[in-house]
Amino acid sequence: MMQRRGLAMFTENHRRYLVTRLLHLDESISAALAKLEPQDAGALAPRYVADASAAQRQVLRDYQAQLRFVMRRFLQQYELPQTRVPVSALKALGVALTFAQITVEELRPSYLAGYGTLDAPSVEAANRLTADLQALLARMSAYLTRGAGGGLATRLAQLDDSGDEGALLHELDRIVSDHGLVELRAPLQMLIERAAEPRLEIAVFGRVSAGKSSLLNWWLGQEVLPTGVTPVTAVPTVITHADTARLLVSTATVRAKALPLEDLVRYATEEGNPGNREGVLELVIQLPAERLEAGIRLVDTPGLASLASRGASQTLEYLPRCDLGILLIEAGGAVTREDLDVARALIDSGSELIVALSKVDRLASAELAQALDYATRQLSERLGVPLEVGAISTAGAEAHRVQDWFEHVLAPRVAHAREYQAASMRRKVNSLRETVIAVLETQLAAVSRDPSESATGTLSEAGEAFAAARGRIRETREQWQEVVARVPSCVGDVLDTVAKALVACWHDNVVEASQTQQRVEQAIAQLGTQIADVVTERLGALPACLEQLLADSSLPNAAAEVLRPRGRPVFDASFLAGLRDLEPPRARVLLAPVLHKLTRARVAHSLQAVSARQLMLYSQALRLWGLEYLQTLADQFDALVAPVESAERARLERNLPDERARRVQSDVKLLREWRSRGAVVKPSAAPI
């Protein structure tokens, strides 16, 4: 009788069962044999001892090959499907990270309490552990999201002919990977991306209404950016050259949607996009402008102290990307901490700094001279860098100043854009080189100490303090959300404040509606400030605490200033427009308590619902602003303590092989002896 073959040999259920079991058998044997190989030396508690000899492993692998031959022959003989749709290993890792984050969440004290009461030290220790693990898992997920190697390999390949900086970036990429310096991958990636697309990137910084948009419009020769409004987008607006004018808008769901340039107001102003309801992530303006043809890329950054919840933090995060930063300070105003933060960060990142007073047409000659002298002294003394401050105006009789300033200060740089960009890249790459050297030397120092100094294998005091600091940031994040959630309950305070302000106006015989409106708005603004001061008290205490911790450590950048909360949202009093219909009572001689009670009732009737809604919106704005600040603060703290924690990791492992130690020493020597082509230009502030 003829033997049945192929599809006729087994039913569909048989076929599915056979394939599933054979694949499972292959995976099980492979997993078991993998345990015979030397295990990960860095595992917390190795589960298996690799006690098989090399000869045994080879023989067992040969048996595995025979097993696979028999199974593959059977699958082919009976036409059973021996393949399946492969799953991306990176996606599988992403799923694993998601479950890991859930596991870490279950390490919180609230979960542990189910197994018995925790004392205060135990709660603190568990909080520190979850904060550290969550931070690392978040960074790991962010790196995974960027794609294969963060796209670094492809971009590095494009740098082969870019000169010595390209070669140094190749070495830095290798060293960061070889020695597990994951803390330094973000700045490395930024530099590689910048080097792969050479251009002179000029960013304009300054407080809200400092004249940034007006300066850029003058530069472009056309009114492109809206002026006289508060931007709400939490990202810089990039302006690049193109043959056709258009706007590219990116949101969380749409990448680079092309729109007419006239739509910019719809996305970049409070009037067109209140509260950033469009969810704008990036704005790019493309223009056929002559002054952009030389490889120039202009950036209008969100105003410092902007009402946009992420404006200030995004501005500071953008600093390392630009080659030349123009800091505008409004003439007649004070040099603020935000101005100093931007100037210092520009210098530290290797960017060139140019400072100018804007709107000088508002000052007389004597006042302008005083303002220039004041700004120059303040910046030079507090930054420790000698510099001069220019004076510009784009309006009135002083409009010639911006032309003179451009010709003498910016035109030479624009004319030699490639050279300036290359010099900026040299500064930035060498700055990263010095950081890598410091981290590697710290690791070597940690493992070369006398073992008796750390025989217990526990964290050092600095490591414990850093872990505690992360726990405090995490606790502040939780407390912050609880505190701002109580803001909407302040409706009664708002109504009382409005009623008191109205009664005060009537007692003072203020009869003009505009004056009454102004005094009530001032009272509400003061109340909003008081509410915000109370809820932000917790945030304000963090920076000083972290700075003291850094000062007590052995960090090379122990004197670094920690980012302060800035750009706090302002309580919008526009809902008070409904008060215009309220007139003083005819009998003003009523006793004050009675008059206040009657006024309070009338105010509640007209404003209770709208004030409740406004407080809810304010609560949400404060919540987002605070969470963004705490995330930026956590990122800055992680970057500052990365060298010490890398050394801690090396010290705790205590198993740095001689060969690896030699490689670390060799790489340190390589980087120390590296000389970029041409002189290394030191970060500077440009004279005006």
XYZ file of C-alpha atoms in Angstrom:
688
model
C 0.000 0.000 0.000
C 1.299 3.473 -0.925
C 2.472 5.481 2.062
C 0.726 8.804 2.600
C 2.982 11.885 2.469
C 2.840 15.595 3.071
C -0.433 17.343 3.798
C -2.379 14.060 3.695
C -0.248 12.420 6.377
C -1.517 14.375 9.426
C -4.585 16.395 10.232
C -4.268 20.139 10.770
C -4.388 19.676 14.544
C -1.664 17.007 14.388
C 0.535 19.259 12.287
C 0.140 22.224 14.649
C 0.895 20.054 17.681
C 3.985 18.432 16.151
C 5.513 21.740 15.044
C 4.851 23.389 18.411
C 6.405 20.561 20.402
C 9.490 20.262 18.193
C 10.137 24.016 18.368
C 9.715 23.890 22.138
C 12.141 20.966 22.328
C 14.747 22.870 20.326
C 14.399 25.997 22.482
C 14.525 24.020 25.733
C 17.731 22.192 24.786
C 19.294 25.474 23.572
C 18.431 27.245 26.817
C 19.826 24.367 28.896
C 23.083 24.239 26.931
C 23.460 28.014 27.240
C 23.685 27.539 30.997
C 26.899 25.591 30.488
C 28.620 28.685 29.120
C 30.360 31.126 31.482
C 27.630 33.184 33.134
C 27.250 36.959 33.341
C 29.798 37.985 35.967
C 27.738 41.018 36.860
C 24.579 39.074 37.791
C 23.215 39.870 41.254
C 23.143 36.188 42.262
C 24.329 33.703 39.588
C 21.902 30.804 39.404
C 24.151 28.261 37.710
C 27.804 27.227 37.957
C 29.437 26.823 34.545
C 31.160 23.562 35.517
C 31.315 21.955 32.072
C 34.670 21.742 30.373
C 35.221 23.077 26.889
C 35.386 19.517 25.559
C 32.085 18.601 27.209
C 30.382 21.693 25.806
C 31.600 20.854 22.302
C 30.365 17.239 22.475
C 26.973 18.327 23.770
C 26.698 20.915 21.002
C 27.395 18.147 18.495
C 24.552 16.107 19.960
C 22.325 19.159 19.696
C 23.214 19.474 16.003
C 22.193 15.803 15.485
C 18.896 16.412 17.291
C 18.196 19.386 15.040
C 19.059 17.331 11.973
C 16.527 14.650 12.898
C 13.799 17.190 13.676
C 14.459 19.233 10.525
C 14.422 16.084 8.374
C 11.044 15.045 9.802
C 9.581 18.515 9.219
C 10.763 18.578 5.619
C 9.744 14.968 4.889
C 6.158 15.543 5.944
C 5.946 19.125 4.680
C 5.416 20.603 8.111
C 6.077 24.340 8.440
C 9.461 24.699 10.155
C 9.511 28.483 10.308
C 7.443 31.053 12.131
C 7.184 34.819 11.928
C 10.141 36.135 13.945
C 9.537 38.683 16.660
C 11.808 41.705 16.959
C 14.216 41.157 19.841
C 14.225 44.906 20.479
C 10.436 44.929 20.768
C 10.622 41.942 23.086
C 13.090 43.868 25.215
C 10.703 46.827 25.209
C 7.943 44.581 26.538
C 10.349 43.218 29.152
C 11.187 46.769 30.246
C 7.484 47.516 30.649
C 7.067 44.517 32.926
C 10.271 45.491 34.735
C 8.788 48.912 35.476
C 5.699 47.199 36.892
C 7.947 44.995 39.048
C 9.815 48.039 40.346
C 6.516 49.754 41.136
C 5.656 46.761 43.327
C 8.779 47.405 45.407
C 7.237 50.564 46.868
C 6.534 50.700 50.616
C 2.796 50.633 49.959
C 3.204 47.097 48.545
C 5.771 45.958 51.110
C 3.419 47.012 53.901
C 1.242 44.049 52.990
C 3.956 41.771 54.369
C 4.313 43.626 57.651
C 4.690 47.099 59.113
C 7.679 49.136 57.875
C 9.654 51.516 60.043
C 10.832 54.906 58.738
C 14.336 53.764 57.640
C 12.820 50.840 55.737
C 10.382 53.144 53.936
C 13.225 55.484 52.998
C 15.402 52.621 51.741
C 12.570 51.190 49.601
C 11.815 54.634 48.170
C 15.476 55.147 47.259
C 15.612 51.773 45.535
C 12.499 52.383 43.434
C 13.654 55.889 42.475
C 17.043 54.634 41.258
C 15.621 51.656 39.363
C 12.845 53.696 37.735
C 15.321 56.344 36.586
C 17.595 53.749 34.993
C 14.731 51.855 33.346
C 13.376 55.134 31.948
C 16.762 55.957 30.444
C 17.060 52.436 29.048
C 13.599 52.714 27.454
C 14.431 56.131 26.001
C 17.605 54.748 24.449
C 15.711 51.777 23.020
C 13.067 54.095 21.524
C 15.697 55.988 19.515
C 16.353 52.936 17.353
C 19.355 50.807 16.469
C 22.217 52.150 18.518
C 20.440 55.457 18.607
C 21.306 55.666 14.902
C 24.907 56.385 15.891
C 26.534 53.798 13.636
C 24.987 55.255 10.485
C 25.806 58.823 11.441
C 29.349 57.891 12.444
C 29.857 56.364 9.014
C 29.005 59.757 7.521
C 31.803 61.388 9.507
C 34.706 59.449 8.008
C 35.798 62.416 5.901
C 34.889 65.142 8.380
C 38.388 65.516 9.853
C 39.868 64.847 13.231
C 36.625 65.488 15.153
C 34.993 62.634 13.249
C 37.828 60.312 14.210
C 37.648 61.427 17.836
C 33.889 60.825 17.886
C 34.534 57.310 16.555
C 36.929 56.696 19.445
C 34.571 58.190 22.001
C 31.719 56.011 20.727
C 33.922 52.917 21.044
C 35.157 53.854 24.518
C 31.682 54.695 25.820
C 30.428 51.313 24.553
C 33.463 49.268 25.667
C 33.413 50.586 29.215
C 29.646 50.778 29.711
C 29.477 54.562 30.146
C 25.767 54.706 29.355
C 25.485 58.015 31.207
C 27.439 59.685 28.389
C 25.526 58.326 25.409
C 23.066 61.235 25.251
C 25.686 63.999 24.816
C 27.635 61.751 22.447
C 24.563 61.204 20.300
C 23.850 64.939 20.166
C 27.404 65.685 18.965
C 27.323 62.959 16.326
C 24.015 64.256 14.983
C 25.403 67.792 14.830
C 28.627 66.671 13.141
C 26.717 64.669 10.517
C 24.833 67.811 9.423
C 27.320 70.711 9.478
C 25.681 74.096 9.753
C 26.083 77.205 11.863
C 23.255 77.082 14.386
C 22.448 80.474 15.901
C 19.896 80.590 18.714
C 18.353 83.678 20.284
C 17.659 83.579 24.016
C 15.969 85.995 26.395
C 13.009 86.602 28.609
C 9.475 86.997 27.316
C 9.124 90.282 25.364
C 12.906 90.783 25.179
C 12.612 91.303 21.422
C 13.781 87.913 20.116
C 11.104 87.614 17.428
C 11.556 91.236 16.337
C 15.301 90.703 15.896
C 14.772 87.523 13.859
C 12.126 89.199 11.673
C 14.609 91.998 10.953
C 17.289 89.423 10.197
C 15.002 87.627 7.723
C 13.795 90.855 6.137
C 10.139 89.964 6.582
C 7.522 89.660 9.317
C 7.528 85.915 9.839
C 7.367 85.417 13.597
C 4.451 86.886 15.558
C 5.470 89.662 17.948
C 3.771 91.150 20.970
C 2.305 87.794 22.012
C 3.279 85.065 24.442
C 4.272 81.823 22.706
C 2.772 78.719 24.199
C 4.683 76.017 22.332
C 7.215 74.351 24.589
C 9.827 73.853 21.863
C 12.166 76.169 19.934
C 11.007 77.441 16.540
C 13.621 76.548 13.911
C 14.108 78.636 10.749
C 15.968 77.114 7.802
C 16.521 77.902 4.119
C 14.298 76.384 1.420
C 13.115 77.325 -2.067
C 9.489 77.536 -0.922
C 8.114 79.138 2.221
C 6.164 76.758 4.414
C 5.596 75.676 8.005
C 6.304 72.156 9.300
C 4.341 71.272 12.430
C 5.013 68.124 14.427
C 2.653 66.843 17.093
C 2.456 63.649 19.090
C 0.434 62.019 16.302
C 1.676 63.776 13.121
C 5.299 64.228 12.085
C 6.227 67.347 10.076
C 2.852 68.270 8.594
C 3.413 70.896 5.871
C 1.200 73.984 6.180
C 1.117 77.541 4.805
C 3.345 79.936 6.718
C 0.271 81.991 7.647
C -0.786 79.157 9.976
C 2.098 79.905 12.357
C -0.128 82.136 14.516
C -2.529 79.237 14.906
C 0.146 77.068 16.526
C 2.588 79.504 18.169
C 0.381 82.007 19.999
C -1.862 81.959 23.012
C -4.725 83.295 20.925
C -4.485 80.584 18.281
C -3.368 77.691 20.450
C -4.489 78.307 24.046
C -2.789 75.982 26.473
C -1.073 74.271 23.508
C -4.226 72.263 22.907
C -2.783 71.233 19.521
C 0.007 69.344 21.318
C 2.796 70.964 19.295
C 6.179 69.235 19.656
C 8.203 71.052 16.994
C 7.867 74.028 14.647
C 10.120 74.449 11.596
C 9.862 77.462 9.288
C 11.359 77.075 5.817
C 12.090 80.293 3.916
C 13.840 81.408 0.709
C 15.748 84.049 2.709
C 19.114 85.299 1.474
C 20.636 85.435 4.955
C 19.978 81.708 5.439
C 21.732 80.547 2.275
C 25.205 80.238 3.807
C 24.290 77.195 5.886
C 22.676 79.213 8.680
C 19.984 77.805 10.928
C 18.193 80.263 13.225
C 16.309 79.279 16.359
C 13.775 81.319 18.304
C 13.719 79.791 21.786
C 10.780 79.980 24.209
C 11.074 82.975 26.491
C 12.650 82.472 29.878
C 9.965 82.769 32.556
C 7.441 81.950 29.828
C 3.889 81.024 30.742
C 4.332 77.883 28.643
C 4.806 75.060 31.102
C 7.886 73.621 29.378
C 9.254 76.789 27.784
C 12.122 77.553 30.118
C 13.240 73.961 30.589
C 13.198 73.291 26.840
C 15.240 76.443 26.285
C 17.940 75.270 28.699
C 17.905 71.747 27.238
C 18.517 73.240 23.780
C 21.659 75.132 24.811
C 24.294 72.486 23.988
C 23.031 72.175 20.405
C 23.737 75.725 19.228
C 27.102 77.033 18.033
C 26.412 80.676 18.744
C 23.963 81.980 21.326
C 22.615 85.523 21.289
C 21.322 86.557 24.697
C 18.963 89.556 24.610
C 18.366 91.567 27.780
C 15.685 94.233 27.649
C 17.200 97.692 28.114
C 16.394 99.163 31.509
C 15.706 95.763 33.045
C 17.760 93.835 35.576
C 20.156 91.027 34.734
C 18.202 88.071 36.114
C 19.232 84.650 37.312
C 17.701 83.185 34.149
C 19.974 85.408 32.040
C 23.020 84.259 34.004
C 21.968 80.595 33.762
C 21.717 80.807 29.977
C 25.011 82.692 29.621
C 26.850 80.261 31.892
C 25.373 77.190 30.185
C 26.317 78.523 26.735
C 29.926 79.014 27.801
C 30.115 75.658 29.575
C 28.734 73.801 26.544
C 31.376 75.256 24.224
C 29.035 77.653 22.432
C 29.991 81.237 21.684
C 28.114 83.888 23.656
C 26.978 87.266 22.348
C 25.022 89.622 24.616
C 23.020 92.678 23.579
C 20.565 95.073 25.185
C 17.345 95.232 23.165
C 14.765 98.008 22.744
C 17.344 100.718 23.512
C 15.152 103.259 21.673
C 13.234 103.575 24.957
C 16.257 105.017 26.777
C 17.956 108.383 26.606
C 21.687 108.468 25.838
C 22.702 108.833 29.480
C 20.338 106.049 30.562
C 21.661 103.771 27.818
C 25.253 104.310 28.909
C 24.311 103.416 32.492
C 22.384 100.342 31.343
C 25.308 99.096 29.241
C 27.750 99.636 32.094
C 25.457 97.849 34.557
C 24.869 94.820 32.307
C 28.551 94.526 31.411
C 29.669 94.627 35.053
C 26.998 92.202 36.228
C 27.675 89.612 33.552
C 31.475 89.893 33.635
C 31.736 89.699 37.420
C 29.225 86.912 37.958
C 30.351 84.795 34.999
C 34.061 85.379 35.505
C 34.445 86.086 31.763
C 35.330 89.543 30.416
C 32.808 90.622 27.811
C 31.131 93.633 26.308
C 27.430 94.181 25.747
C 26.013 95.604 22.535
C 22.939 97.793 22.062
C 20.270 97.181 19.413
C 16.836 98.367 18.411
C 14.596 97.420 15.521
C 12.245 100.394 15.852
C 12.314 104.177 15.957
C 15.236 106.494 15.380
C 17.645 103.965 16.890
C 16.872 101.264 14.308
C 20.275 101.859 12.696
C 21.881 100.228 15.729
C 20.773 96.725 14.771
C 22.274 97.167 11.289
C 25.589 98.368 12.724
C 25.577 95.543 15.265
C 24.877 92.942 12.600
C 27.630 94.201 10.274
C 30.301 94.371 12.975
C 29.378 91.350 15.113
C 27.376 88.789 13.166
C 28.274 89.323 9.526
C 31.900 88.142 9.945
C 30.684 84.966 11.628
C 28.011 84.333 9.022
C 30.503 84.914 6.202
C 32.709 82.193 7.668
C 29.920 79.932 8.888
C 31.754 76.687 8.168
C 34.851 77.744 10.085
C 32.847 78.930 13.083
C 30.781 75.740 13.122
C 33.941 73.624 12.938
C 35.500 75.577 15.823
C 32.338 75.120 17.870
C 32.360 71.387 17.158
C 36.004 71.141 18.261
C 35.151 72.791 21.555
C 32.177 70.548 22.194
C 33.915 67.294 21.228
C 36.946 68.106 23.364
C 34.681 68.974 26.265
C 33.127 65.499 26.015
C 36.613 63.970 25.697
C 37.617 65.549 29.017
C 34.448 64.228 30.656
C 35.152 60.667 29.463
C 38.718 60.915 30.776
C 37.445 62.049 34.176
C 34.965 59.161 34.404
C 37.522 56.516 33.421
C 40.156 57.867 35.813
C 37.610 57.882 38.618
C 36.822 54.225 37.911
C 40.501 53.312 37.974
C 41.000 55.164 41.237
C 38.036 53.368 42.816
C 39.246 49.844 42.038
C 42.899 50.548 42.819
C 42.269 51.463 46.450
C 43.200 49.211 49.320
C 40.473 46.521 49.516
C 40.267 47.078 53.264
C 38.815 50.519 52.581
C 35.622 48.971 51.234
C 35.732 45.391 52.422
C 32.032 45.340 53.188
C 31.148 46.005 49.550
C 28.477 48.520 50.526
C 27.705 51.863 48.986
C 29.912 54.764 50.010
C 28.442 57.722 51.889
C 28.308 59.655 48.628
C 26.453 56.823 46.907
C 23.971 56.624 49.774
C 23.493 60.391 49.638
C 22.874 60.371 45.882
C 20.319 57.582 46.273
C 18.621 59.534 49.052
C 18.523 62.638 46.839
C 16.773 60.730 44.073
C 14.306 59.439 46.623
C 13.633 62.993 47.746
C 13.019 64.118 44.157
C 10.590 61.228 43.706
C 8.802 62.026 46.978
C 8.564 65.679 45.981
C 6.977 64.632 42.678
C 4.296 62.680 44.527
C 3.733 65.441 47.090
C 3.589 68.026 44.320
C 0.715 66.288 42.589
C -1.155 66.005 45.881
C -0.655 69.695 46.710
C -1.664 71.137 43.331
C -4.738 68.901 43.363
C -5.998 71.078 46.242
C -5.765 74.328 44.255
C -9.345 74.063 42.869
C -10.620 74.125 46.461
C -9.551 77.786 46.709
C -12.770 79.021 45.078
C -13.926 80.500 48.383
C -10.652 82.431 48.704
C -11.104 83.870 45.226
C -14.670 84.996 45.917
C -13.690 86.500 49.288
C -10.791 88.379 47.689
C -12.996 89.819 44.964
C -15.659 90.851 47.485
C -13.083 92.529 49.779
C -11.535 94.392 46.853
C -14.946 95.662 45.721
C -15.911 96.808 49.206
C -12.576 98.598 49.554
C -13.157 100.387 46.237
C -16.604 101.547 47.321
C -15.342 102.774 50.674
C -12.614 104.721 48.843
C -15.286 106.218 46.539
C -13.752 104.633 43.428
C -16.519 104.993 40.887
C -14.641 104.430 37.612
C -15.351 100.893 36.387
C -11.854 100.591 34.897
C -10.193 101.547 38.192
C -12.382 99.105 40.090
C -11.564 96.388 37.581
C -7.847 97.115 37.886
C -7.829 96.958 41.684
C -9.780 93.703 41.729
C -7.432 92.153 39.160
C -4.438 93.225 41.256
C -5.958 91.602 44.328
C -6.619 88.373 42.418
C -3.117 88.411 40.944
C -1.713 88.740 44.454
C -3.893 85.858 45.633
C -2.717 83.724 42.714
C 0.877 84.469 43.661
C 0.194 83.505 47.272
C -1.401 80.216 46.204
C 1.507 79.435 43.901
C 4.068 80.387 46.581
C 2.502 77.937 49.009
C 2.425 75.018 46.593
C 5.892 75.696 45.126
C 7.585 75.911 48.518
C 8.427 72.218 48.263
C 10.052 72.668 44.866
C 12.106 75.651 45.990
C 13.742 73.704 48.806
C 15.189 71.023 46.510
C 17.927 72.938 44.625
C 19.702 74.192 47.766
C 19.586 70.686 49.223
C 21.116 69.168 46.095
C 23.759 71.898 45.846
C 24.830 71.224 49.434
C 25.036 67.521 48.662
C 27.243 68.212 45.629
C 29.428 70.585 47.646
C 30.005 67.873 50.267
C 30.973 65.306 47.626
C 34.247 64.790 45.801
C 32.764 65.696 42.443
C 34.940 67.712 40.061
C 31.918 69.936 39.362
C 30.903 70.206 42.998
C 30.314 73.949 42.637
C 27.706 73.478 39.912
C 24.485 75.422 40.341
C 21.346 73.317 40.310
C 18.455 74.439 38.142
C 15.871 76.530 40.016
C 12.129 76.522 39.293
C 11.396 79.185 36.705
C 8.653 80.138 34.297
C 5.901 79.420 36.815
C 2.435 79.742 35.247
C 0.517 82.864 36.197
C -3.075 82.731 37.386
C -5.224 84.182 34.594
C -7.618 86.815 35.942
C -9.484 87.300 32.671
C -12.526 85.566 34.157
C -13.156 88.789 36.144
C -14.704 90.397 33.065
C -18.082 89.480 34.486
C -17.614 92.017 37.269
C -18.245 94.939 34.972
C -21.976 94.604 35.536
C -21.663 94.840 39.331
C -22.434 98.288 40.701
C -21.942 99.496 44.280
C -25.034 99.194 46.488
C -27.068 102.314 46.958
C -26.698 102.205 50.737
C -22.932 102.310 51.290
C -23.334 103.039 54.973
C -24.048 99.413 55.772
C -21.854 97.833 58.392
C -18.714 96.367 56.824
C -19.558 92.729 57.653
C -23.040 93.106 56.206
C -21.764 94.846 53.091
C -19.124 92.176 52.572
C -21.687 89.394 53.003
C -24.040 90.920 50.449
C -21.207 91.587 48.005
C -19.849 88.079 48.491
C -23.229 86.608 47.563
C -23.437 88.724 44.402
C -19.876 87.797 43.417
C -20.565 84.101 43.978
C -23.667 84.310 41.798
C -21.709 85.678 38.828
C -18.230 84.196 39.275
C -18.377 80.939 41.225
C -18.604 78.612 38.233
C -16.075 80.452 36.089
C -13.586 80.882 38.940
C -13.811 77.165 39.741
C -13.061 76.363 36.115
C -10.137 78.817 36.068
C -8.669 77.303 39.232
C -8.942 73.848 37.705
C -7.014 75.021 34.637
C -4.430 76.705 36.865
C -4.041 73.533 38.884
C -3.370 71.533 35.709
C -0.855 74.117 34.458
C 0.992 74.077 37.778
C 1.011 70.289 37.833
C 2.550 69.979 34.361
C 5.033 72.777 35.026
C 6.183 71.204 38.291
C 6.512 67.716 36.834
C 8.549 69.019 33.910
C 10.830 70.928 36.276
C 11.356 67.896 38.504
C 12.184 65.725 35.496
C 14.697 68.294 34.239
C 16.154 68.562 37.735
C 16.487 64.784 37.987
C 18.223 64.639 34.588
C 20.653 67.406 35.576
C 21.434 65.704 38.893
C 22.043 62.369 37.153
C 24.471 64.043 34.744
C 26.371 65.737 37.586
C 26.843 62.598 39.683
C 27.482 60.207 36.756
C 31.309 60.138 37.230
C 31.088 59.240 40.913
C 28.407 56.616 40.359
C 30.434 55.013 37.578
C 33.285 54.689 40.055
C 30.875 53.304 42.664
C 29.774 50.642 40.221
C 33.373 49.674 39.538
C 34.240 49.610 43.253
C 31.272 47.444 44.182
C 31.992 44.944 41.446
C 35.593 44.670 42.677
C 36.308 42.353 39.756
C 37.979 44.632 37.206
C 40.266 42.167 35.372
C 43.835 43.176 34.746
C 43.219 43.139 31.004
C 40.273 45.504 31.288
C 42.200 47.774 33.627
C 44.949 47.948 31.029
C 42.386 48.814 28.355
C 40.965 51.598 30.535
C 44.461 52.971 31.116
C 45.226 52.701 27.418
C 42.056 54.583 26.466
C 42.741 57.301 29.029
C 46.226 57.724 27.575
C 44.803 57.799 24.040
C 42.321 60.536 24.900
C 44.831 62.566 26.893
C 47.302 62.584 24.037
C 44.661 63.352 21.430
C 45.283 66.587 19.576
C 42.638 68.037 17.323
C 43.780 69.621 14.093
C 44.359 73.256 14.791
C 44.256 74.904 18.163
C 41.499 73.883 20.532
C 39.340 76.981 20.882
C 38.310 77.534 24.470
C 34.653 78.318 25.220
C 34.313 82.062 25.249
C 32.096 85.068 25.387
C 32.455 87.095 22.219
C 33.322 90.789 22.411
C 30.784 93.051 20.797
